[in-house]
Coordinates of C-alpha atoms in Angstrom, one line a residue:
Chain A
M1 CA -0.1 -0.2 0.8
S2 CA 1.1 3.3 -0.6
E3 CA 1.9 6.2 1.9
S4 CA -0.8 8.5 -0.5
S5 CA -3.2 6.2 -0.3
S6 CA -3.5 4.8 3.2
M7 CA -5.3 7.0 5.6
V8 CA -3.8 5.1 8.4
R9 CA -0.1 4.5 9.0
A10 CA 1.2 3.2 12.4
T11 CA 4.4 2.4 13.2
G12 CA 6.2 0.3 16.2
L13 CA 3.4 2.1 18.0
S14 CA 4.0 1.4 22.0
K15 CA 1.8 2.0 24.8
G16 CA 1.8 1.0 28.5
F17 CA 0.1 2.0 31.7
G18 CA 1.0 2.7 35.3
A19 CA 4.6 2.2 36.6
G20 CA 6.6 0.1 38.5
L21 CA 4.7 -3.8 39.8
T22 CA 1.6 -2.1 37.6
R23 CA 2.9 -1.7 34.8
V24 CA 0.6 -3.0 31.9
E25 CA 2.0 -3.4 28.4
V26 CA -1.0 -2.9 26.3
I27 CA 0.2 -2.5 23.3
Q28 CA 3.4 -3.3 21.5
E29 CA 5.5 -2.6 19.0
L30 CA 2.6 -2.6 16.6
D31 CA 2.4 -1.7 12.9
L32 CA -1.3 -0.6 10.9
E33 CA -2.2 0.4 7.8
V34 CA -5.7 1.4 7.1
A35 CA -6.1 2.7 3.0
T36 CA -8.1 5.5 2.4
G37 CA -12.1 4.2 1.8
E38 CA -11.2 0.5 3.8
M39 CA -14.1 -0.4 6.3
V40 CA -11.7 -2.4 9.0
A41 CA -12.5 -4.8 11.7
V42 CA -10.0 -4.6 14.7
V43 CA -10.8 -7.6 17.3
G44 CA -9.5 -9.5 19.9
P45 CA -10.2 -10.1 23.6
S46 CA -11.4 -8.1 26.4
G47 CA -8.0 -6.2 27.9
V48 CA -6.2 -6.7 24.7
G49 CA -6.0 -3.1 23.7
K50 CA -8.3 -2.4 21.2
S51 CA -9.8 0.6 22.8
T52 CA -6.7 1.9 23.3
L53 CA -5.0 1.5 19.9
L54 CA -8.5 3.5 18.8
H55 CA -7.6 6.1 21.1
L56 CA -3.8 6.4 19.8
I57 CA -5.4 6.7 16.4
G58 CA -7.9 8.9 17.3
L59 CA -5.5 11.4 18.9
L60 CA -7.1 11.2 22.5
D61 CA -3.8 9.5 23.7
R62 CA -0.3 9.7 23.0
P63 CA 1.8 6.7 22.1
E64 CA 4.8 6.0 23.8
L65 CA 6.9 4.8 21.2
G66 CA 5.6 5.0 17.8
R67 CA 4.4 7.2 15.2
I68 CA 0.6 7.7 14.0
V69 CA 0.8 9.3 10.3
L70 CA -3.0 10.2 9.7
D71 CA -4.2 11.4 5.7
G72 CA -0.5 11.9 5.7
V73 CA -0.4 14.3 7.8
Q74 CA 2.7 12.8 11.0
T75 CA 0.5 13.7 14.4
D76 CA 3.2 13.3 16.6
D77 CA 4.7 16.4 17.1
L78 CA 1.2 17.9 16.4
E79 CA 0.4 20.8 19.2
P80 CA -2.3 19.9 21.4
D81 CA -4.5 22.7 19.6
A82 CA -3.8 21.0 16.1
R83 CA -4.7 17.1 17.5
A84 CA -7.8 18.8 18.5
E85 CA -8.6 20.7 15.4
L86 CA -7.6 17.1 13.4
R87 CA -9.9 15.4 16.2
N88 CA -12.5 18.1 15.4
C89 CA -12.6 18.0 11.1
D90 CA -11.3 14.9 10.7
I91 CA -12.1 12.2 12.9
G92 CA -15.7 11.0 13.7
F93 CA -15.4 8.7 17.1
V94 CA -18.7 6.5 18.1
F95 CA -18.0 5.0 21.4
Q96 CA -19.7 2.1 23.6
H97 CA -21.3 4.0 25.3
H98 CA -23.2 6.7 23.5
H99 CA -21.7 9.3 25.3
L100 CA -24.5 12.1 24.3
L101 CA -23.9 14.6 26.6
E102 CA -27.4 14.7 29.4
E103 CA -27.8 18.0 29.3
L104 CA -27.9 18.8 25.6
D105 CA -31.1 16.9 23.3
A106 CA -30.0 15.0 20.5
L107 CA -30.0 18.2 18.1
D108 CA -27.8 20.2 19.9
N109 CA -25.5 16.8 20.5
V110 CA -25.2 15.8 16.9
A111 CA -24.2 20.0 15.9
L112 CA -22.0 20.2 19.2
P113 CA -18.9 19.3 17.0
V114 CA -20.0 22.0 14.3
R115 CA -20.2 24.4 17.1
I116 CA -16.4 23.3 18.3
A117 CA -16.0 24.3 14.6
G118 CA -16.8 27.6 15.6
E119 CA -19.9 27.6 12.9
K120 CA -22.9 29.3 14.2
G121 CA -25.6 28.1 15.7
R122 CA -28.2 28.4 13.5
V123 CA -25.9 26.2 10.9
A124 CA -24.8 24.0 12.9
R125 CA -28.3 22.9 13.8
D126 CA -29.5 23.0 10.5
R127 CA -26.5 20.8 9.7
A128 CA -27.0 18.0 12.5
A129 CA -31.5 18.4 12.0
G130 CA -30.3 16.5 8.2
L131 CA -28.1 14.3 10.1
L132 CA -31.0 13.3 12.4
D133 CA -32.9 12.8 9.6
A134 CA -30.2 10.3 7.6
V135 CA -30.2 8.2 10.7
G136 CA -33.9 7.9 11.0
L137 CA -34.5 10.2 14.1
S138 CA -35.7 13.3 12.5
D139 CA -39.1 13.3 15.1
R140 CA -37.0 12.9 17.9
A141 CA -34.4 15.4 17.2
S142 CA -35.6 17.5 21.2
H143 CA -35.3 14.5 22.6
F144 CA -32.9 14.4 25.3
P145 CA -30.7 11.2 26.0
D146 CA -32.6 10.0 28.7
Q147 CA -35.2 10.1 26.0
L148 CA -33.8 7.8 23.7
S149 CA -33.6 3.8 23.4
G150 CA -30.1 2.4 23.4
G151 CA -30.3 1.8 20.1
E152 CA -31.6 5.5 19.0
Q153 CA -28.8 6.8 21.4
Q154 CA -26.2 5.3 19.1
R155 CA -27.7 6.4 16.2
V156 CA -27.8 10.1 17.6
S157 CA -23.8 9.1 18.3
V158 CA -23.1 7.9 14.5
A159 CA -25.0 11.4 13.6
R160 CA -22.7 13.3 15.8
A161 CA -19.4 11.4 14.3
L162 CA -20.6 12.4 11.0
A163 CA -21.2 16.2 12.0
M164 CA -18.0 17.9 10.7
R165 CA -18.0 15.0 7.6
P166 CA -14.8 13.7 8.8
K167 CA -12.5 11.3 6.5
L168 CA -12.0 8.5 9.6
L169 CA -14.9 6.9 11.3
L170 CA -13.2 5.3 14.4
A171 CA -16.1 3.4 16.5
D172 CA -15.2 1.5 19.5
E173 CA -17.7 -1.6 20.1
P174 CA -21.2 0.9 18.7
T175 CA -23.4 -2.4 19.0
G176 CA -21.8 -3.5 22.4
N177 CA -24.7 -2.3 24.5
L178 CA -27.8 -3.4 21.9
D179 CA -29.6 -6.2 21.1
S180 CA -29.1 -8.3 18.6
A181 CA -31.8 -6.5 15.9
N182 CA -30.1 -2.6 17.2
A183 CA -27.3 -4.0 16.3
E184 CA -28.0 -5.7 12.7
R185 CA -29.7 -2.1 12.4
L186 CA -26.7 0.3 13.4
F187 CA -24.3 -1.6 11.4
Q188 CA -26.2 -1.6 8.4
L189 CA -26.3 1.9 9.1
V190 CA -23.1 2.6 9.5
T191 CA -22.0 0.1 6.6
E192 CA -24.6 2.2 4.5
L193 CA -23.1 5.9 6.2
H194 CA -19.1 4.4 5.2
L195 CA -20.1 4.0 1.6
K196 CA -22.2 6.9 1.1
A197 CA -19.7 9.2 2.2
G198 CA -16.5 7.9 1.7
L199 CA -15.2 6.8 4.6
T200 CA -12.1 5.5 6.3
S201 CA -14.0 3.2 9.2
I202 CA -11.8 1.3 11.8
I203 CA -14.5 -0.4 13.6
V204 CA -13.7 -2.5 17.1
T205 CA -15.9 -4.9 18.2
H206 CA -16.3 -8.8 19.6
N207 CA -19.0 -9.6 17.2
E208 CA -17.4 -11.8 14.6
E209 CA -20.3 -12.3 12.0
M210 CA -20.4 -8.4 12.0
A211 CA -16.3 -8.4 11.8
R212 CA -17.0 -10.2 8.6
R213 CA -18.8 -7.8 7.0
C214 CA -15.8 -5.3 6.9
D215 CA -12.9 -5.5 4.0
R216 CA -10.2 -6.6 7.2
I217 CA -9.9 -8.0 10.1
F218 CA -7.3 -6.8 12.7
R219 CA -6.8 -9.8 15.0
L220 CA -5.1 -8.2 18.0
A221 CA -3.3 -11.3 21.0
R222 CA -3.3 -10.8 24.5
R223 CA 0.9 -10.1 23.6
A224 CA -0.7 -6.9 22.3
D225 CA 1.0 -7.8 18.8
L226 CA -0.7 -8.1 15.6
S227 CA -0.9 -11.9 14.9
E228 CA -3.2 -11.7 12.2
N229 CA -4.0 -9.8 9.1
V230 CA -7.3 -11.2 7.5
R231 CA -8.6 -10.4 4.5
K232 CA -12.3 -10.0 3.6
I233 CA -13.8 -13.8 3.1
Chain B
M1 CA -12.3 29.3 17.6
S2 CA -15.7 31.5 18.8
L3 CA -17.1 31.3 21.6
S4 CA -19.7 30.1 21.1
A5 CA -19.3 26.1 22.1
E6 CA -18.1 26.8 25.5
L7 CA -20.5 29.6 26.1
H8 CA -23.7 26.6 24.5
V9 CA -22.5 23.8 26.9
A10 CA -21.8 26.0 29.8
S11 CA -25.1 28.1 29.7
R12 CA -26.6 24.1 29.4
Y13 CA -24.8 22.9 32.5
L14 CA -26.1 26.2 34.3
V15 CA -29.5 26.3 33.5
G16 CA -30.2 23.6 30.7
T17 CA -30.7 20.9 33.2
R18 CA -33.9 19.5 33.5
R19 CA -33.2 17.7 37.1
W20 CA -31.7 18.0 40.2
T21 CA -28.2 17.5 39.8
P22 CA -24.5 18.1 41.9
V23 CA -24.1 20.4 39.6
V24 CA -26.5 22.5 39.9
T25 CA -26.6 22.5 44.0
V26 CA -22.8 23.1 44.0
T27 CA -23.4 26.3 41.4
L28 CA -26.3 27.4 43.7
I29 CA -24.3 26.8 46.5
S30 CA -21.3 29.1 44.7
L31 CA -24.1 31.5 44.2
F32 CA -25.5 32.1 47.2
G33 CA -21.6 32.5 48.5
L34 CA -20.7 35.1 46.1
G35 CA -23.6 36.8 46.4
L36 CA -23.0 37.4 50.3
G37 CA -19.5 38.4 50.0
V38 CA -20.7 41.1 47.7
F39 CA -24.1 41.7 49.5
A40 CA -22.0 41.9 52.7
L41 CA -19.1 44.4 51.7
V42 CA -21.7 46.6 49.3
V43 CA -24.2 47.2 52.9
T44 CA -20.8 47.3 55.1
L45 CA -19.2 50.1 52.5
A46 CA -22.4 51.5 52.1
L47 CA -22.7 51.9 55.8
L48 CA -19.2 53.1 55.9
D49 CA -19.7 55.9 52.7
G50 CA -22.7 56.8 54.7
F51 CA -21.0 58.3 58.2
Q52 CA -18.0 59.1 55.9
S53 CA -19.9 61.7 53.1
G54 CA -21.6 63.0 56.7
I55 CA -18.2 64.1 58.4
R56 CA -17.4 65.3 54.9
S57 CA -20.5 67.6 54.7
Q58 CA -19.3 68.7 58.3
I59 CA -15.7 69.8 57.0
V60 CA -17.2 71.7 53.7
A61 CA -20.2 73.5 56.1
H62 CA -17.6 74.4 58.9
A63 CA -14.6 74.5 57.3
S64 CA -12.7 76.6 55.0
H65 CA -12.9 75.7 51.4
A66 CA -9.1 76.8 50.3
E67 CA -6.8 79.5 52.2
I68 CA -4.2 81.2 51.4
W69 CA -1.2 82.4 52.9
P70 CA 1.4 84.5 51.6
A71 CA 4.9 82.9 50.5
A72 CA 7.3 84.3 52.5
G73 CA 6.3 86.2 55.6
R74 CA 3.2 86.7 57.5
R75 CA 1.1 89.4 55.8
I76 CA -0.1 89.3 52.5
E77 CA 0.4 92.5 50.3
E78 CA -2.5 94.0 49.0
P79 CA -5.5 91.9 50.1
E80 CA -8.0 93.9 48.5
K81 CA -6.4 93.7 45.3
L82 CA -6.2 89.7 45.5
A83 CA -9.7 89.4 46.6
S84 CA -11.3 91.7 43.9
L85 CA -9.3 89.1 41.6
L86 CA -10.2 85.8 42.5
Q87 CA -14.0 87.3 42.6
G88 CA -13.8 88.1 39.0
A89 CA -11.9 85.1 38.1
L90 CA -13.8 82.6 40.1
G91 CA -17.1 84.7 40.3
D92 CA -19.6 83.5 43.0
V93 CA -17.0 82.6 45.9
E94 CA -17.0 83.7 49.5
I95 CA -14.0 85.8 50.8
V96 CA -13.0 86.4 54.3
Q97 CA -9.8 87.6 55.3
M98 CA -8.5 86.5 58.4
V99 CA -5.8 86.8 61.2
R100 CA -4.3 83.9 63.0
G101 CA -2.8 83.3 66.7
T102 CA -2.0 81.5 70.0
C103 CA -3.5 83.4 73.1
L104 CA -4.5 82.4 76.3
V105 CA -8.2 82.0 77.3
S106 CA -9.5 82.7 81.0
S107 CA -12.6 82.5 82.7
D108 CA -12.9 83.1 85.7
T109 CA -12.7 79.4 87.0
D110 CA -9.9 78.7 84.3
A111 CA -7.4 80.0 81.8
V112 CA -6.4 77.6 78.8
P113 CA -4.4 78.7 76.0
A114 CA -6.1 78.9 72.7
S115 CA -6.0 79.6 68.9
V116 CA -7.5 82.9 68.5
I117 CA -9.2 83.6 64.6
G118 CA -10.1 87.5 63.4
R119 CA -12.6 86.6 60.8
S120 CA -13.8 89.5 58.4
D121 CA -17.3 88.3 58.5
T122 CA -18.2 87.9 62.0
D123 CA -18.8 90.6 64.1
R124 CA -19.7 88.6 67.1
V125 CA -17.2 85.9 69.5
T126 CA -17.9 82.8 69.3
V127 CA -16.4 80.3 71.1
D128 CA -15.7 76.8 70.8
R129 CA -17.2 73.6 72.2
I130 CA -13.6 72.3 73.1
L131 CA -12.6 75.6 74.3
S132 CA -16.2 76.2 76.0
R133 CA -16.1 72.9 78.4
R134 CA -12.6 73.3 79.3
L135 CA -13.1 77.0 80.4
G136 CA -16.5 75.7 82.3
V137 CA -18.4 79.1 80.0
A138 CA -21.2 78.9 77.9
S139 CA -23.0 81.7 75.9
G140 CA -23.5 85.4 77.6
D141 CA -20.4 84.3 79.8
R142 CA -17.7 86.9 79.9
V143 CA -13.4 85.4 78.8
E144 CA -10.6 87.2 78.3
V145 CA -7.7 86.8 75.9
I146 CA -4.7 87.5 76.9
S147 CA -2.3 88.1 73.9
A148 CA 1.7 87.3 74.0
R149 CA 1.9 90.8 72.6
Q150 CA 3.1 93.5 75.4
R151 CA 2.3 97.3 75.1
L152 CA 4.1 99.6 77.1
T153 CA 2.2 100.9 79.7
P154 CA 3.3 103.5 82.8
M155 CA 3.3 100.1 85.1
G156 CA 5.8 98.6 82.3
P157 CA 5.1 96.2 79.4
L158 CA 2.0 94.6 79.8
P159 CA 0.6 91.4 77.3
V160 CA -2.5 93.0 75.0
R161 CA -6.1 92.1 76.1
I162 CA -9.4 92.1 75.5
R163 CA -12.3 91.4 77.9
T164 CA -15.5 89.9 75.3
E165 CA -18.8 88.5 75.9
I166 CA -19.1 84.8 74.4
A167 CA -22.1 85.3 71.6
R168 CA -22.2 81.8 70.7
I169 CA -21.2 78.6 71.4
S170 CA -20.0 76.7 68.1
T171 CA -19.3 72.8 66.7
P172 CA -15.6 72.7 66.0
E173 CA -14.4 71.0 62.6
P174 CA -13.9 67.4 63.0
G175 CA -10.8 65.9 64.4
A176 CA -10.4 69.7 65.7
E177 CA -8.2 68.6 69.8
S178 CA -7.5 72.5 70.9
G179 CA -10.3 75.1 71.6
E180 CA -10.7 78.6 69.4
V181 CA -11.9 81.5 69.5
V182 CA -13.2 83.1 67.0
L183 CA -13.4 87.5 67.0
P184 CA -14.5 90.1 64.4
I185 CA -10.7 91.0 62.7
E186 CA -10.1 94.7 63.8
R187 CA -10.4 92.8 67.4
A188 CA -8.0 90.3 66.4
Q189 CA -5.3 92.3 64.8
R190 CA -5.8 94.5 68.3
L191 CA -4.9 92.1 70.1
L192 CA -2.0 89.7 67.9
W193 CA -0.4 92.7 65.7
G194 CA -1.5 96.5 66.8
E195 CA -1.7 97.4 62.8
R196 CA -4.5 96.4 59.7
V197 CA -2.8 93.1 58.8
I198 CA -4.4 90.4 57.0
E199 CA -2.3 86.8 57.5
A200 CA -4.6 84.3 55.2
I201 CA -7.5 85.0 53.2
E202 CA -10.6 82.1 53.2
L203 CA -12.3 81.1 50.6
R204 CA -15.7 79.1 50.2
E205 CA -18.0 78.1 47.6
K206 CA -21.2 75.9 47.0
A207 CA -21.0 75.3 44.0
D208 CA -17.9 73.1 43.8
P209 CA -16.0 73.4 47.2
W210 CA -13.0 70.5 46.4
T211 CA -11.8 71.9 43.7
L212 CA -12.0 75.3 44.8
G213 CA -8.5 75.2 46.2
Q214 CA -7.2 74.2 42.6
R215 CA -8.9 77.1 40.4
A216 CA -8.2 79.4 43.0
R217 CA -4.4 78.4 42.8
K218 CA -4.4 78.4 38.9
V219 CA -5.7 81.9 39.0
L220 CA -3.1 83.1 41.1
D221 CA -0.6 81.1 39.3
E222 CA -1.1 82.9 36.1
A223 CA -1.7 86.3 37.5
G224 CA 1.8 86.1 38.7
V225 CA 1.3 86.7 42.6
A226 CA 3.1 84.7 44.6
V227 CA 1.3 83.3 47.7
R228 CA 0.2 79.4 49.0
V229 CA -3.2 77.9 48.4
A230 CA -4.6 74.6 49.7
G231 CA -7.9 73.5 49.1
L232 CA -10.2 71.2 51.5
E233 CA -8.3 68.2 50.5
E234 CA -4.8 69.6 51.7
L235 CA -6.3 71.7 54.6
H236 CA -7.9 68.5 56.4
R237 CA -5.4 66.0 54.3
P238 CA -4.7 63.7 57.6
L239 CA -8.2 63.1 58.8
L240 CA -8.7 62.5 54.8
T241 CA -6.5 60.4 54.6
A242 CA -7.6 58.7 57.4
L243 CA -11.2 58.3 56.1
A244 CA -9.6 56.6 53.0
L245 CA -7.2 54.6 55.0
E246 CA -10.1 53.1 57.2
K247 CA -12.4 52.5 53.7
I248 CA -9.6 50.2 52.7
M249 CA -8.8 48.4 55.7
I250 CA -12.5 47.5 55.6
F251 CA -13.1 46.4 52.3
V252 CA -9.8 44.1 52.5
A253 CA -11.5 42.7 56.2
V254 CA -14.4 43.0 55.0
G255 CA -13.5 41.5 51.9
L256 CA -11.7 38.2 53.2
M257 CA -15.4 37.0 52.9
L258 CA -15.5 36.9 49.0
V259 CA -11.9 35.1 48.8
V260 CA -13.8 32.3 51.2
A261 CA -16.2 32.3 48.6
A262 CA -14.4 32.1 46.2
L263 CA -12.5 29.1 47.5
N264 CA -15.7 27.6 48.4
L265 CA -15.9 28.5 43.7
L266 CA -13.0 26.9 43.6
C267 CA -13.8 23.3 45.3
N268 CA -17.3 23.6 43.5
V269 CA -15.6 24.5 39.7
A270 CA -13.4 21.4 40.4
M271 CA -16.4 19.1 41.7
V272 CA -17.9 20.1 38.3
A273 CA -14.8 18.7 36.6
A274 CA -14.7 15.4 38.3
E275 CA -18.1 15.0 37.8
K276 CA -18.1 15.6 34.4
R277 CA -14.9 14.1 33.4
K278 CA -16.4 11.8 31.0
D279 CA -17.9 14.5 29.5
L280 CA -15.2 16.8 29.1
A281 CA -13.0 13.3 27.5
V282 CA -15.7 12.8 24.9
M283 CA -15.6 17.2 24.4
A284 CA -12.5 16.5 23.7
G285 CA -12.8 13.8 21.6
L286 CA -15.2 15.5 19.6
G287 CA -12.9 18.5 18.6
F288 CA -12.6 21.2 22.0
S289 CA -9.4 21.7 22.8
P290 CA -7.3 22.6 25.9
S291 CA -8.2 25.9 26.1
S292 CA -11.8 25.7 24.6
L293 CA -11.5 23.4 27.9
R294 CA -9.9 26.0 29.8
R295 CA -12.4 28.7 28.1
L296 CA -16.0 26.7 29.5
F297 CA -14.5 26.3 32.6
L298 CA -13.7 30.0 32.6
V299 CA -17.0 30.8 31.5
L300 CA -18.8 28.7 33.9
G301 CA -16.4 30.5 36.9
L302 CA -17.4 34.1 36.0
S303 CA -21.1 33.2 34.8
I304 CA -21.6 32.1 38.4
G305 CA -19.8 35.4 39.3
L306 CA -21.4 37.7 37.6
V307 CA -25.0 36.1 38.9
G308 CA -24.2 35.8 42.3
S309 CA -21.9 38.9 43.1
V310 CA -24.6 41.2 40.9
A311 CA -27.3 40.0 42.6
G312 CA -25.3 40.3 45.6
A313 CA -24.7 44.1 44.5
V314 CA -28.7 45.2 43.8
L315 CA -29.3 43.5 47.1
G316 CA -27.1 45.3 49.1
S317 CA -27.0 48.7 47.3
G318 CA -31.6 48.2 47.8
L319 CA -31.1 47.5 51.3
A320 CA -28.6 50.2 51.8
F321 CA -31.0 52.7 49.6
V322 CA -34.1 51.6 51.6
L323 CA -32.5 52.0 55.3
D324 CA -31.0 55.1 54.3
R325 CA -34.2 56.7 53.0
T326 CA -36.4 55.2 56.0
G327 CA -33.8 56.3 58.7
A328 CA -34.8 52.8 60.0
L329 CA -31.9 52.1 62.4
E330 CA -32.1 55.3 64.9
L331 CA -28.9 56.6 66.3
P332 CA -29.2 57.8 70.3
Q333 CA -29.8 61.5 70.0
G334 CA -26.6 63.7 71.0
V335 CA -24.0 60.8 70.4
F336 CA -23.9 61.7 67.1
M337 CA -24.2 64.7 64.5
V338 CA -27.4 62.3 62.7
T339 CA -30.4 60.5 64.1
A340 CA -30.2 57.6 62.2
V341 CA -27.5 55.6 60.5
P342 CA -26.6 56.9 57.3
F343 CA -26.0 54.7 54.0
S344 CA -24.4 56.5 50.6
I345 CA -24.0 53.9 48.1
D346 CA -21.3 54.9 45.6
P347 CA -21.5 53.3 42.2
M348 CA -17.6 53.5 41.8
T349 CA -17.4 51.5 45.0
V350 CA -20.2 48.7 44.0
G351 CA -18.5 48.3 40.2
L352 CA -15.1 47.9 42.3
V353 CA -16.6 45.3 44.8
V354 CA -18.2 43.9 41.4
A355 CA -14.6 43.2 39.5
V356 CA -12.9 42.5 42.3
A357 CA -15.6 39.4 43.0
L358 CA -15.5 38.4 39.4
G359 CA -11.4 39.3 39.4
L360 CA -11.9 35.8 42.2
A361 CA -14.3 33.9 40.3
A362 CA -11.9 33.8 37.3
L363 CA -9.0 33.3 39.5
A364 CA -11.2 29.9 41.5
A365 CA -12.1 28.9 38.1
W366 CA -8.9 29.2 36.2
L367 CA -6.9 26.3 38.6
P368 CA -9.7 23.5 37.8
A369 CA -9.8 24.7 34.5
R370 CA -6.2 24.2 34.4
M371 CA -6.1 21.0 35.7
V372 CA -8.5 19.6 33.1
A373 CA -7.1 20.9 30.3
R374 CA -3.7 19.1 31.1
R375 CA -5.5 15.8 31.0
E376 CA -5.5 13.7 27.9
P377 CA -9.0 13.3 26.5
S378 CA -8.3 9.3 26.9
E379 CA -8.3 9.3 30.4
G380 CA -12.0 10.3 30.7
L381 CA -12.8 7.6 29.1
R382 CA -10.8 5.3 29.9
Y383 CA -11.7 5.4 34.1
E384 CA -15.7 5.3 32.5

């Protein structure tokens, strides 16, 4: 894969937590490359470092060793404000728990990244309304997170992740808290939006069936190295 | 980046919540603390200003608004010319010619040294309350004023003296300690000089007494008259300095309440930062930069500070206004110059109190804001 066609290029990533006897090495010397437009599933047992990997790629955390290049941008030396701008403009997150702000209704939650980018409230809300319509929740715009079902919360979360029309979508077990019907519906939604918006997507999941529907699967093993790189079946 | 996102989130945290959360509780506690501190400071300073403006009114009512002395020597040359110059330049100004000295004043029972002032605007003899108490005299009694100046008599040199009836007992100037007797200027000139000498000129004006000295100085400087001029501020500098110092000390002492309220605000904002740790991490994930997070917490702190301090200032000013207008807090008659506790609301002072409260609120919010901005976003998500 050439440098220019890769959206994510991570090399020699290492990350651990704690110090001394309580030190845990979560990721060690991990290499990962995701091409532009790819949908990649990251699978592996709990505690193996899937979320940590996603946080590193999403610039929510810094690796102790290694480099991350996103769409040709070397991110290691970026100042915090520049990292924040990249997160805002180029990366969309969907978390396992919806992580919607409980003080904001669905519309304002989706509009928040647009407001952060400096757009006026009206512009942000108009864009958010379109996205809520796209995820089938236009009638729930004024509902607060605790007035939405789990599936609806996650769909709002997906809409929020796409509010800034990012290049890269990172989803951390987006269906982990949903029943199978809602999980299937959400996964189909993510897949549709991935294709429609021309995204590059990395999805952490425990669901093997869904992982197989992605373009590629990365399996993380206990020793925290990338043990297998399986092409879509 | 504009402030719209920070303002939006802060406003939702403060007023947009739909249920009673710890954030609401700590916000109300912080509001109450700051409001109470500002309220107490505004009322206390209004009370102090009330008493101090009473003292200033007494000074303006009873003392010279400006005085002119010769630049060298003791007598003013051509005082009439100088008076007409001032009258022409300053307009409606009351001009009084004066002589001053120290004499022994005696009654039938006692004799004490006192200031003797001769004034061109009186034809009666006035003794102030300090001297009348020391001598045990009242209106209508007679006193003898004995000068240090001597005249030759057939019995040898004898001090010049006059015996006179007291026409009135006056209230001494605020801060006065030595007794004073005021005589018609001709009698004082005979007593102190033996000839027509003017030692000082007193100016009084109703319109703007506090700047009269400056204006008179300017007129005389421009006319090239070599005299010294002192305005109200210079004439009463020790007393006015003491009043200003008193106000500063009260401001600092009662202002400590604001510091305590700000510490309370700091703890409460830190508690919000802890409770909203996950939200803050999510916001950082969505693109809030560390400086945006700092601004968010500054907006939170300043909003609480603004609402609390404005509410405290409005309530404090309102209470002081009502108490002043109604005279609800009565004082024992004869002890004070006023019959009820006076309050005076100075907008500059109230503004300063609000500004200090806002500054402390910003400082209190800045410390947790700094802490929040230093975290990596993943920390809040990892411990969720």
